[in-house]
Short mmCIF file of C-alpha atoms and ligand atoms in Angstrom, two decimals:
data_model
loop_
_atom_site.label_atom_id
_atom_site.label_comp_id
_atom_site.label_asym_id
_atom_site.label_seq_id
_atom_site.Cartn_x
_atom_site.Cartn_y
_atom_site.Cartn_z
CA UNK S 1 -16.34 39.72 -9.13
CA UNK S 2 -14.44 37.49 -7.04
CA UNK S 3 -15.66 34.41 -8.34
CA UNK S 4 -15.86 30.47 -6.47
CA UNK S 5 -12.84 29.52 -4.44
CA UNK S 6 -13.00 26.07 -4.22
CA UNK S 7 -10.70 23.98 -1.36
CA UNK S 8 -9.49 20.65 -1.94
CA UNK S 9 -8.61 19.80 -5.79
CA UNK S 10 -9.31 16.20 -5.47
CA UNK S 11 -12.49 14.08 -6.56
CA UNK S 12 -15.14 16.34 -5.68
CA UNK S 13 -13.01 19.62 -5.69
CA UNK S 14 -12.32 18.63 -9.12
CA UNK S 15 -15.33 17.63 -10.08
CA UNK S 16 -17.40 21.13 -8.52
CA UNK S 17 -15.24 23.46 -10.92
CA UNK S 18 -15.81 21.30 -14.37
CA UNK S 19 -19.38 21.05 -13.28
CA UNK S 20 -19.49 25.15 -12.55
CA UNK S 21 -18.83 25.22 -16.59
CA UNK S 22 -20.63 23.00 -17.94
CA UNK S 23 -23.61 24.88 -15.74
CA UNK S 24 -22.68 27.48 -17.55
CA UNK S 25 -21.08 29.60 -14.89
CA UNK S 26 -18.64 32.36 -16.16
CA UNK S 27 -17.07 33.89 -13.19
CA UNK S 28 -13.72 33.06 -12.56
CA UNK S 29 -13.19 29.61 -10.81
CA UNK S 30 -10.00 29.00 -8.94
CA UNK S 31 -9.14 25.19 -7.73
CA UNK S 32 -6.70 25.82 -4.29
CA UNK S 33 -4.65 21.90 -3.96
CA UNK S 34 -2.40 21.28 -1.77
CA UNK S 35 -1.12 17.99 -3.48
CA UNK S 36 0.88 18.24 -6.13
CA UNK S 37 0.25 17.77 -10.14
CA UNK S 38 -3.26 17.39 -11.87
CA UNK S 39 -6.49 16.57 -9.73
CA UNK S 40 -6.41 12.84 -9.77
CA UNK S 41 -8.80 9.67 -8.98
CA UNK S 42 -7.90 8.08 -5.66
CA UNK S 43 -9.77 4.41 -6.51
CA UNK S 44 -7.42 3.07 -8.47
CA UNK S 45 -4.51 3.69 -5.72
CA UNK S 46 -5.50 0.43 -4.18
CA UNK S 47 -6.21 -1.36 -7.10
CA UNK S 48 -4.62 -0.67 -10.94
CA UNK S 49 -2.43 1.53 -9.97
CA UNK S 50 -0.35 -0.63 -6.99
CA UNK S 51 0.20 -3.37 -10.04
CA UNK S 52 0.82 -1.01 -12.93
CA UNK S 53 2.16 2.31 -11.42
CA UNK S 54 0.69 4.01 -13.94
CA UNK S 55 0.32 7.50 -12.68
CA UNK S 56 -0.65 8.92 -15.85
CA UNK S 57 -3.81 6.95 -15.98
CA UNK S 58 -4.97 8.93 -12.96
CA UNK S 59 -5.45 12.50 -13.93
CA UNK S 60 -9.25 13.62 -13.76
CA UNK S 61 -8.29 15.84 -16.81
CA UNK S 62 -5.16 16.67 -18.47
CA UNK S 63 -3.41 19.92 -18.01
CA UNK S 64 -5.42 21.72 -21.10
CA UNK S 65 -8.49 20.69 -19.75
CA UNK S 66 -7.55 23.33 -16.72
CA UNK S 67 -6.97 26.37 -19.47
CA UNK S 68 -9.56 25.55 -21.73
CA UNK S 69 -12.16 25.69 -19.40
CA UNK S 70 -10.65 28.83 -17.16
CA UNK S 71 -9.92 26.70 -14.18
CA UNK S 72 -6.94 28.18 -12.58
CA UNK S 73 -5.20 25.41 -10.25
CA UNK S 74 -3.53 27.15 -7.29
CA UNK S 75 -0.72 24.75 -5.81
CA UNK S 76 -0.97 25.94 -1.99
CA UNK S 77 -2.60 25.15 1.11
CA UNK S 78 -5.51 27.01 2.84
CA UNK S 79 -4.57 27.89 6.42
CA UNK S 80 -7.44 30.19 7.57
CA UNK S 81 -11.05 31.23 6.56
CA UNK S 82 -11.61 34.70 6.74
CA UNK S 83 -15.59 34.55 6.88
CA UNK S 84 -16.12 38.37 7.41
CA UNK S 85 -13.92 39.25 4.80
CA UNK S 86 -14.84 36.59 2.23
CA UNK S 87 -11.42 35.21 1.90
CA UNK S 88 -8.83 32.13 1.78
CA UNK S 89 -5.37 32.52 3.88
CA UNK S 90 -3.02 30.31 1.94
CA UNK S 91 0.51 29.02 3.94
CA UNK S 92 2.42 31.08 0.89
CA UNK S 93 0.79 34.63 2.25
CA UNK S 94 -1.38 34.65 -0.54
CA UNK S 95 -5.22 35.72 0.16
CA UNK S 96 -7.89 34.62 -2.23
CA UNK S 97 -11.06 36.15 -2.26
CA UNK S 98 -14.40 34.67 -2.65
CA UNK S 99 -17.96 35.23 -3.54
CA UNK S 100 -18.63 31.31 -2.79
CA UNK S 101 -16.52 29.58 -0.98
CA UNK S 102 -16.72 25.26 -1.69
CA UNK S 103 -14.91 23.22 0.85
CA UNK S 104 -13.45 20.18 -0.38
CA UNK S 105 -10.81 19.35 2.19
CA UNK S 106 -11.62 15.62 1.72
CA UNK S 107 -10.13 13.16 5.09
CA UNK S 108 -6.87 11.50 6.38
CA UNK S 109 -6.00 8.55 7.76
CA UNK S 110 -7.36 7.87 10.94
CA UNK S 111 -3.74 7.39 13.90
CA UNK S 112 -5.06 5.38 16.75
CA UNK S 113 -2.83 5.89 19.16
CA UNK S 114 -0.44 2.77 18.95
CA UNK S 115 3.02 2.57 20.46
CA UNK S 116 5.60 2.66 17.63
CA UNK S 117 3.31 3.92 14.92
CA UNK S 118 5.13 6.44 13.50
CA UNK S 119 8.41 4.16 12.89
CA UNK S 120 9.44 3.71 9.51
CA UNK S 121 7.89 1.25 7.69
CA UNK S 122 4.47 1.80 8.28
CA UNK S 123 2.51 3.22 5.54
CA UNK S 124 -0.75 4.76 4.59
CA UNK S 125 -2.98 4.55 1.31
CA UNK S 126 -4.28 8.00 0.77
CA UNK S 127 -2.34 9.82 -1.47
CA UNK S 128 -0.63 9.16 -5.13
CA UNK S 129 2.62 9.36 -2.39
CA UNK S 130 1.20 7.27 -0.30
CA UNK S 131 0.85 4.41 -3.28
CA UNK S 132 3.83 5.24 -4.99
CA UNK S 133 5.70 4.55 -1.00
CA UNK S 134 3.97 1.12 -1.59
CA UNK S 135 4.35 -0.07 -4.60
CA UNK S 136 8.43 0.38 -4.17
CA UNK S 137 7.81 -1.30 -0.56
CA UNK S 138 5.81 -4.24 -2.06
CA UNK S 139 8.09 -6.38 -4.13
CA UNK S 140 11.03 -5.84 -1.35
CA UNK S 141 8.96 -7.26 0.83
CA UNK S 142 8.17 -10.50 -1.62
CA UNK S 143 11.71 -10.50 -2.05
CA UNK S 144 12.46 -11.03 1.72
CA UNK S 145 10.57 -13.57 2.34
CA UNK S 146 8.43 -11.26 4.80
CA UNK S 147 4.81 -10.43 5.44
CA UNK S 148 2.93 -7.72 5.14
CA UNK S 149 0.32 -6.57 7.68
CA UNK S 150 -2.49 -4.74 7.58
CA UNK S 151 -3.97 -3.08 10.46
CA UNK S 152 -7.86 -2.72 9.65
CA UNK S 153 -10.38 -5.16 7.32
CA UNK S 154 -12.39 -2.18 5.31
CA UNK S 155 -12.22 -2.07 1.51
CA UNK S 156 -9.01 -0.22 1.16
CA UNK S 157 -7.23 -3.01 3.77
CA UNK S 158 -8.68 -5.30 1.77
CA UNK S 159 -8.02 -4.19 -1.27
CA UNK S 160 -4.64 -4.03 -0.81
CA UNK S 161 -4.12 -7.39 0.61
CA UNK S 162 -5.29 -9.19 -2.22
CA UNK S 163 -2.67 -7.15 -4.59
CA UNK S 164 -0.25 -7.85 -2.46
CA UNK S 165 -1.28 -11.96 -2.94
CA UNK S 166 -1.41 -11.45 -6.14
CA UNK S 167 2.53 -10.32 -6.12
CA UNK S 168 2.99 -13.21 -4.34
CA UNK S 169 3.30 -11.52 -0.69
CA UNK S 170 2.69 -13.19 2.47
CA UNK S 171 -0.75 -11.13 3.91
CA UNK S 172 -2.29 -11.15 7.36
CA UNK S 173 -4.98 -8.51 7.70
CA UNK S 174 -6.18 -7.58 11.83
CA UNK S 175 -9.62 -6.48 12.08
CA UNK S 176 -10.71 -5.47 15.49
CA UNK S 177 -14.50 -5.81 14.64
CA UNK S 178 -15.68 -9.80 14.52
CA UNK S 179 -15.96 -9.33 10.79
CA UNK S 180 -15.27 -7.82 7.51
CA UNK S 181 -16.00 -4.75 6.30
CA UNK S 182 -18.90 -4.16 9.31
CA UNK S 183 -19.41 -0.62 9.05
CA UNK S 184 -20.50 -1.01 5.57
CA UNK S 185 -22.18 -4.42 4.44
CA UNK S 186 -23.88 -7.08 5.82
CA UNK S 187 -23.03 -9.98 7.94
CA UNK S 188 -23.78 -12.61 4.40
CA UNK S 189 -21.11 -10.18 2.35
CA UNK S 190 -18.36 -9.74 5.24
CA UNK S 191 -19.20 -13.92 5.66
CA UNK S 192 -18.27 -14.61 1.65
CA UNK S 193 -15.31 -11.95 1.32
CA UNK S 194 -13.76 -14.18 4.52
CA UNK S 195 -14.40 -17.23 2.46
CA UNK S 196 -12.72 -15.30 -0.60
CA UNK S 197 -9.63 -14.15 1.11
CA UNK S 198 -9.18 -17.43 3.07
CA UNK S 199 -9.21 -18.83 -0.55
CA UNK S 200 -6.51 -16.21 -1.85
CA UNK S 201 -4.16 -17.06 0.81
CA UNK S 202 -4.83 -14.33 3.19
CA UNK S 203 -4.19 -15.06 7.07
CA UNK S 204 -6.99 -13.09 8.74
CA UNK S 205 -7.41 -12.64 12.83
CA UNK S 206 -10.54 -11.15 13.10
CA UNK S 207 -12.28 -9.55 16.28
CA UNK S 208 -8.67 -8.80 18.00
CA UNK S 209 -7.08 -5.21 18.05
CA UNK S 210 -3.46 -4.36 17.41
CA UNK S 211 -1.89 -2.75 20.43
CA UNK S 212 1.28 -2.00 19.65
CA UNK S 213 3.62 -1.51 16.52
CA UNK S 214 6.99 -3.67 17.05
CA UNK S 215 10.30 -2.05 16.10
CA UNK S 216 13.48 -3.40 15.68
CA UNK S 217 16.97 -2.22 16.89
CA UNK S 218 16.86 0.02 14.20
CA UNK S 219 13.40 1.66 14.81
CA UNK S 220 12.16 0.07 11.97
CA UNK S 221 8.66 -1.93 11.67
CA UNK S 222 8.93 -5.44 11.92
CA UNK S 223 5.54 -6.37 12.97
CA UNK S 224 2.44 -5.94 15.27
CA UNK S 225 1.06 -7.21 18.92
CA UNK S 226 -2.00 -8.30 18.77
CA UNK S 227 -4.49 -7.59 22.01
CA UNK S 228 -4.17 -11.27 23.06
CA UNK S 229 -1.10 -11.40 22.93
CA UNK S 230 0.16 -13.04 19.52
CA UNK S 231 2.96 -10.99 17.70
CA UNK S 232 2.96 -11.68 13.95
CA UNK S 233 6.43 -10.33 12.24
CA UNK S 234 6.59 -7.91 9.23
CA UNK S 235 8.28 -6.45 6.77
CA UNK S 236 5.32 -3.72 5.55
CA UNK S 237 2.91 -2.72 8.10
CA UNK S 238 -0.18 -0.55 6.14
CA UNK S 239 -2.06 1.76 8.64
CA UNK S 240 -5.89 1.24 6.83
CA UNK S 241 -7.98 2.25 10.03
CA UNK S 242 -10.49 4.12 8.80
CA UNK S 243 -10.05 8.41 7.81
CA UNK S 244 -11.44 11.57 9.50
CA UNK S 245 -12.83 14.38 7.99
CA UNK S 246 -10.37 17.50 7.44
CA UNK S 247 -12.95 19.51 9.50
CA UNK S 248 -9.89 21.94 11.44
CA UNK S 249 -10.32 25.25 9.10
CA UNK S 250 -14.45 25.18 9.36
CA UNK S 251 -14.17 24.64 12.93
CA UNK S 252 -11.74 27.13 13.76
CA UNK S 253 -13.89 29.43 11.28
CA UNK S 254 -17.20 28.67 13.63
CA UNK S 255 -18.58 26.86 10.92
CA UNK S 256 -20.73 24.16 12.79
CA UNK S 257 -19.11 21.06 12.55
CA UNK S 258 -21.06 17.30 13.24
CA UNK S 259 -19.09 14.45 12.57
CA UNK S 260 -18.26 16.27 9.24
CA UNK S 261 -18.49 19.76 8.37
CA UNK S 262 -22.76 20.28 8.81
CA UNK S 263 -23.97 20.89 5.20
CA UNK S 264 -27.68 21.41 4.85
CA UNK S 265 -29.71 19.46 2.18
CA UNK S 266 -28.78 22.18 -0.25
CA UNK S 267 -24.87 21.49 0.79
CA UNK S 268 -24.97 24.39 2.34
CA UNK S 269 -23.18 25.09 5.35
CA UNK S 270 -23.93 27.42 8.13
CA UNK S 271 -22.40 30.14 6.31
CA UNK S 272 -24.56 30.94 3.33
CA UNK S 273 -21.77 32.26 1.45
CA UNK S 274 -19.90 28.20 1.69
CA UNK S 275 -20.79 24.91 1.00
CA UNK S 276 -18.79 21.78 1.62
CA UNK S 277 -18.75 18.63 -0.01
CA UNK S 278 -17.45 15.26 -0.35
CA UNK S 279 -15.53 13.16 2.64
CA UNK S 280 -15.52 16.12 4.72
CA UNK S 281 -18.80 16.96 4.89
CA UNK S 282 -21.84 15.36 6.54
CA UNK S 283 -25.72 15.90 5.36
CA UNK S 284 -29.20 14.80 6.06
CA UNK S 285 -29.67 11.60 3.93
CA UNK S 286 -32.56 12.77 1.65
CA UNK S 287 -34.68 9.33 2.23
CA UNK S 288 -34.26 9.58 6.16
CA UNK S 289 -33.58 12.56 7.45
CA UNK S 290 -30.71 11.22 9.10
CA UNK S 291 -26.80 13.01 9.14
CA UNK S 292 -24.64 11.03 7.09
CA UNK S 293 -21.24 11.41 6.25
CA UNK S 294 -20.47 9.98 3.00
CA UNK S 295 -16.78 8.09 1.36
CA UNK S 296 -17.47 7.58 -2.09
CA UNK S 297 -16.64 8.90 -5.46
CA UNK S 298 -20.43 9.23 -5.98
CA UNK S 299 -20.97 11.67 -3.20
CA UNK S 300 -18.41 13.48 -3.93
CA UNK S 301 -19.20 13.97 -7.71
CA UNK S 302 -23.16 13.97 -6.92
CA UNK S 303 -22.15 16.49 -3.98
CA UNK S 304 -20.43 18.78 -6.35
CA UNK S 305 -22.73 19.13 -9.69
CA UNK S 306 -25.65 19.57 -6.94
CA UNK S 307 -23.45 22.57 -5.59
CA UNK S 308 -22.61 23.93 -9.20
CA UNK S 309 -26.73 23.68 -10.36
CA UNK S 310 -26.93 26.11 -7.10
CA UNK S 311 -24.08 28.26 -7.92
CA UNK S 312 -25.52 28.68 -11.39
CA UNK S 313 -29.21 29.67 -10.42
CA UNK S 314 -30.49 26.13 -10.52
CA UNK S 315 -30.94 25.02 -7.05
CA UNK S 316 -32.75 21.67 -5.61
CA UNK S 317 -32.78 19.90 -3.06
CA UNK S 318 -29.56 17.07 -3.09
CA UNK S 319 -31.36 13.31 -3.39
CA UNK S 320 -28.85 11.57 -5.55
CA UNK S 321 -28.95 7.34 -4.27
CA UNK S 322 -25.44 6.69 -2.40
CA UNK S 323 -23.80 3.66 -4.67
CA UNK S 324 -20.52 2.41 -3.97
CA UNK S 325 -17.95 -0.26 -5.46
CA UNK S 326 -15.05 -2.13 -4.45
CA UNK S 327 -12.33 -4.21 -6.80
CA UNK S 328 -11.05 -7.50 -4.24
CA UNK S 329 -9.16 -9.74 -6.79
CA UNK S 330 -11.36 -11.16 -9.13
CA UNK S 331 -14.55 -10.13 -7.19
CA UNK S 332 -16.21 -6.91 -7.82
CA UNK S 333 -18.27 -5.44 -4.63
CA UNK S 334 -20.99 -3.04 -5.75
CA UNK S 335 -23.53 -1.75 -3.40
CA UNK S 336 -26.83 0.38 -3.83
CA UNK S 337 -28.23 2.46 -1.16
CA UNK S 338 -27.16 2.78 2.68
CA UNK S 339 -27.28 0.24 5.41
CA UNK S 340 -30.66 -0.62 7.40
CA UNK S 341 -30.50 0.96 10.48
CA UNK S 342 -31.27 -0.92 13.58
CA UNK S 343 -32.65 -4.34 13.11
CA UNK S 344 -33.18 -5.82 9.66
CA UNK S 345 -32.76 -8.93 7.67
CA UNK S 346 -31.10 -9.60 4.58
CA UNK S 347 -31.41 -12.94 2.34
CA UNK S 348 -28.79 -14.11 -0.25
CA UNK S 349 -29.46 -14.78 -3.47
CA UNK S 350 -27.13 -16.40 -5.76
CA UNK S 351 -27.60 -15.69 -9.25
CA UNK S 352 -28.52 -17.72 -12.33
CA UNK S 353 -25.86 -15.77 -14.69
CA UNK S 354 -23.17 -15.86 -12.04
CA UNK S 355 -22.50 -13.82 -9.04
CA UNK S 356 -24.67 -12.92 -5.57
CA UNK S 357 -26.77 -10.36 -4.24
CA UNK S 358 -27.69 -9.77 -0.30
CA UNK S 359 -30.99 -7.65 -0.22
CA UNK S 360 -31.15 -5.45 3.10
CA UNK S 361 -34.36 -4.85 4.71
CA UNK S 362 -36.04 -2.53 6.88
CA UNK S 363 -39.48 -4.04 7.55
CA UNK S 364 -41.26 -4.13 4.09
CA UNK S 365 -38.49 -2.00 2.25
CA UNK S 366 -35.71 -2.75 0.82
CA UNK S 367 -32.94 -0.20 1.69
CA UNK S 368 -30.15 -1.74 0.49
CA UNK S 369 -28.53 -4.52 -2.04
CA UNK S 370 -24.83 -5.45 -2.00
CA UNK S 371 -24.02 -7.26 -5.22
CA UNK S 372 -20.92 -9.13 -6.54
CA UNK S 373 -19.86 -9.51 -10.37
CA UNK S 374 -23.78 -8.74 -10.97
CA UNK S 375 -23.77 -5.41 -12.46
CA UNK S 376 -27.24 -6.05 -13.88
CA UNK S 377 -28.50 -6.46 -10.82
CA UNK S 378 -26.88 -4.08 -9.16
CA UNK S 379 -28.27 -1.42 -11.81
CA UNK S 380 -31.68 -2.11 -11.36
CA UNK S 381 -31.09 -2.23 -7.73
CA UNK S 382 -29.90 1.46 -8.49
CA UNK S 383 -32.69 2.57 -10.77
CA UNK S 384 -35.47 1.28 -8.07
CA UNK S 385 -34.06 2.57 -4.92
CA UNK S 386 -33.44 5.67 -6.62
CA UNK S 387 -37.43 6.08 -7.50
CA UNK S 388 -38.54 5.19 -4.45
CA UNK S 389 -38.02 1.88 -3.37
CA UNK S 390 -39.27 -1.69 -3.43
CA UNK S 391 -41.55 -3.31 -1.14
CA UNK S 392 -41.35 -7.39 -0.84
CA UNK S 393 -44.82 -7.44 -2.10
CA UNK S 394 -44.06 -5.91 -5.29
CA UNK S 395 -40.73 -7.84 -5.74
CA UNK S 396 -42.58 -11.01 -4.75
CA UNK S 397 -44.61 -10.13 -7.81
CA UNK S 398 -42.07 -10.14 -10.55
CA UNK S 399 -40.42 -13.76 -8.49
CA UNK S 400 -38.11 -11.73 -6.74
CA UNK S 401 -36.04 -10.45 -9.89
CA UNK S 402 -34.76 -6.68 -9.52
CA UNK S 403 -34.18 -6.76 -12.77
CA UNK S 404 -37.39 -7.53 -14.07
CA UNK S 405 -38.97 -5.26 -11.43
CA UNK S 406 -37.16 -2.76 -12.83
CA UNK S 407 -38.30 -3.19 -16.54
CA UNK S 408 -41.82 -3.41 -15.50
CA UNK S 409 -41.46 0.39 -14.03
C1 FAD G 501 -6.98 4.13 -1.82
C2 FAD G 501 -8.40 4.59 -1.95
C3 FAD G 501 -9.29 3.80 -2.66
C4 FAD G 501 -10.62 4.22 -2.81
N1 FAD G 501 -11.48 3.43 -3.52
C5 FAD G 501 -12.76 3.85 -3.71
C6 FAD G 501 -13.67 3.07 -4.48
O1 FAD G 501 -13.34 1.98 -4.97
N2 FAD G 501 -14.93 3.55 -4.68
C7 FAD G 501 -15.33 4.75 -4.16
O2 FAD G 501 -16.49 5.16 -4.35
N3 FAD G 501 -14.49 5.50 -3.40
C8 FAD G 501 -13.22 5.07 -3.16
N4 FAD G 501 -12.36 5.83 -2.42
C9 FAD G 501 -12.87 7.06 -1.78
C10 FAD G 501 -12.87 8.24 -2.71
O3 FAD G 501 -11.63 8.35 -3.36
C11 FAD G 501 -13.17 9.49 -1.88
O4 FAD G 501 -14.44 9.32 -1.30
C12 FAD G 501 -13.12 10.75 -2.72
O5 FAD G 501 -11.82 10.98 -3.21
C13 FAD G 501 -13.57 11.95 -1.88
O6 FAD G 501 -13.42 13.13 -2.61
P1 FAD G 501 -13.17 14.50 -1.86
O7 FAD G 501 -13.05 15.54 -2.92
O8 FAD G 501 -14.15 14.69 -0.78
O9 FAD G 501 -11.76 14.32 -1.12
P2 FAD G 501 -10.34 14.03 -1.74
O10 FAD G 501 -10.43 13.34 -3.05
O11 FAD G 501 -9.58 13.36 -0.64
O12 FAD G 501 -9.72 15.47 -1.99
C14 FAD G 501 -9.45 16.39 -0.97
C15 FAD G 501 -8.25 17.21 -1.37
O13 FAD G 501 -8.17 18.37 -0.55
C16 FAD G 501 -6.84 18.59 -0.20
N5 FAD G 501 -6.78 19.46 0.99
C17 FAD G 501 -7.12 19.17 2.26
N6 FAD G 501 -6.92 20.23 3.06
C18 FAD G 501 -6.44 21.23 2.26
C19 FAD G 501 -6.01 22.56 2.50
N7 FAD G 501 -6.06 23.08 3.73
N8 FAD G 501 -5.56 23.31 1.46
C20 FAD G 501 -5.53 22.77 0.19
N9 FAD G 501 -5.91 21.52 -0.09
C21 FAD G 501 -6.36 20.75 0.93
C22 FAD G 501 -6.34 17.17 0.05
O14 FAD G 501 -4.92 17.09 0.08
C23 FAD G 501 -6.94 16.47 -1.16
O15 FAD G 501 -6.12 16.61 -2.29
C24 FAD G 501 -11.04 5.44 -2.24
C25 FAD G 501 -10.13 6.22 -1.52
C26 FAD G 501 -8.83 5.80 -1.37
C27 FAD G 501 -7.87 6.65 -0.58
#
């Protein structure tokens, strides 16, 4: 028996092989990483982590856990799939062979192509590396009396820039979108994080692109053009633009590949003997139909105990509810459920114990709520979508309180 191979040891990697034992599965289980150390949580990289550097903290698991459970971690990096003959080429000449193969290749930071990019000085925020690059660029940069830029407004741009406030760093964040966060919450949230970060300190030019990375004599960063012209100096650029899916070794494998690698709603790919999970895959969103390609830690643990039930003779169809948070100084982003599509509405509600929630519409349903420092809410906003939704009528009802809506069921 040749067991599960899985690819990628990070969040959902990880998460696929503890859930193949707990399932109950007993063939052998082997974890191929091409990071080093112990699977660990990529969250706090952006948050904790940049203002305690505590790298311990981040494990999934310590070492034992690997042992005691018969997870054997393989330190290498997959460079083919051998479909015909059920196997892994690794870069050390090592084969692995499979029975199932999981792939759980995760993303990378997205390069748009931007003169003087790759100079030094510019950083990412993908990888323990990646933070650990930061954190010692961070308080030379306080020290200096120079800014920091940060090329993209999403949560992990974000994120960053209000550490980097809190250390006492001079922040200007470029979104080329006219707002905050677009892709993923509503005009009413991207409206109040502007407020917030205009209120932390944080210089924001919104709806203008960066087109070019300056250098000094050196080669070194020192700053960004902006589209229209303006040229704001630096002394950290981050690169937080957005990340493709690692979809190279399915492609190249003739694995069908659409926007991510094309699971079905079992996870399964086009290739019965592999699934594929997490950032790198894309799947038909159980309450639409429609392909969605997914950047959370709940997809990519939900992902991954769906694909383990499978594995150990327990299949069903995935429907976990997409949920996602975000940490931006004292303000605590949580949202339930995926963006309308096309045209909707939303309406704001602040609420009596402190905090807001925007509730997103499509026609009579809600879809969507984006709450902040309201976990309350945002857990009956969970439990409701998650059974099948809420119509205004019934919410109207129960004087528009999720939460008591959510008792009532
Ligand atoms: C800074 C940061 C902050 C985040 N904050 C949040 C948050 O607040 N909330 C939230 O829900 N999500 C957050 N996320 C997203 C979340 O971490 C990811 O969605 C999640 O890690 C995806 O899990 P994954 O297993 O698909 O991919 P990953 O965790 O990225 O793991 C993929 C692994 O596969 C490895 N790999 C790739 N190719 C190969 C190969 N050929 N051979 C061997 N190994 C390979 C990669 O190096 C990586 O270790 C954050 C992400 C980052 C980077």
């Amino acid at each position: 028996m040749d067991g599960v191979v899985i690819l990628g040891g990070g969040q959902g990697g990880f998460q696929a092989a503890a859930s193949l034992r707990q399932e109950g599965y007993a063939g052998p289980v082997r974890l191929v990483s091409d990071e080093p150390g112990l699977p660990y949580q990529r969250p706090p990289l952006s948050k904790a982590y940049l203002k305690d550097g505590d790298a311990a903290r981040l494990a999934l698991r310590p070492e034992a856990f690997f042992a005691a459970s018969a997870i054997e971690l393989v330190h290498d990096r997959a460079t083919a799939l051998l479909r015909e003959t059920r196997e892994v080429a690794l870069a050390s000449g090592a084969v692995l062979a499979y029975d199932h193969l999981i792939l759980a290749p995760g993303a990378r930071n997205a390069r748009p192509p931007l003169p003087g990019l790759d100079a030094p000085g510019v950083l990412g925020l993908r990888t323990l590396a990646d933070a650990q690059a930061l954190r010692a660029a961070l308080p030379a940069t306080v020290e200096d009396g120079a800014r920091a830029v940060v090329i993209g407004g999403g949560f992990i741009g974000l994120e960053f820039a209000a550490v980097a406030r809190a250390f006492g760093c001079a922040v200007t964040v470029v979104e080329a979108a006219p707002r905050l966060m677009a892709r993923a919450v509503s005009p009413e949230t991207s409206a109040r994080f502007r407020g917030k970060h205009e209120s932390l300190g944080v210089d924001l030019a919104l709806g203008v692109p960066v087109a070019e990375v300056l250098t000094d004599a050196a080669g070194r960063a020192c700053g960004v053009g902006l589209a229209d012209g303006r040229e704001i100096p630096a002394g950290l650029v981050l690169l937080a633009a957005g990340v493709r899916p690692n979809v190279e070794l399915a492609q190249a494998a003739g694995l069908e590949v659409a926007d991510g690698i094309a699971a079905d709603a079992q996870l399964l790919t086009s290739d019965p003997a592999i699934s594929a999970l997490g950032d790198a895959c894309s799947f038909p969103d159980p309450r639409t139909g429609a392909r969605v390609r997914l950047e959370s830690v709940q997809a990519a643990t939900d992902h991954a105990r769906a694909v383990a039930r499978r594995l150990a003779g327990r299949p069903e169809p995935y429907a976990a509810l997409p949920w996602f948070w975000s940490d931006q100084a004292d303000w605590k982003l949580q949202i339930a459920g995926l963006p309308p599509r096309g045209e909707s509405a939303a309406d704001v509600h602040d609420l009596p114990r402190g905090g807001f929630a925007v509730r997103r519409w499509e026609g009579d349903a809600l879809v969507c709520v984006e709450t902040v420092n309201a976990p309350a809410e945002h857990m009956a906003a969970r439990r409701l979508l998650a059974a099948g939704g809420v119509s205004r009528v019934a919410l109207a009802a129960q004087e528009g309180s999720l939460a008591r809506l959510a008792k009532s069921g």
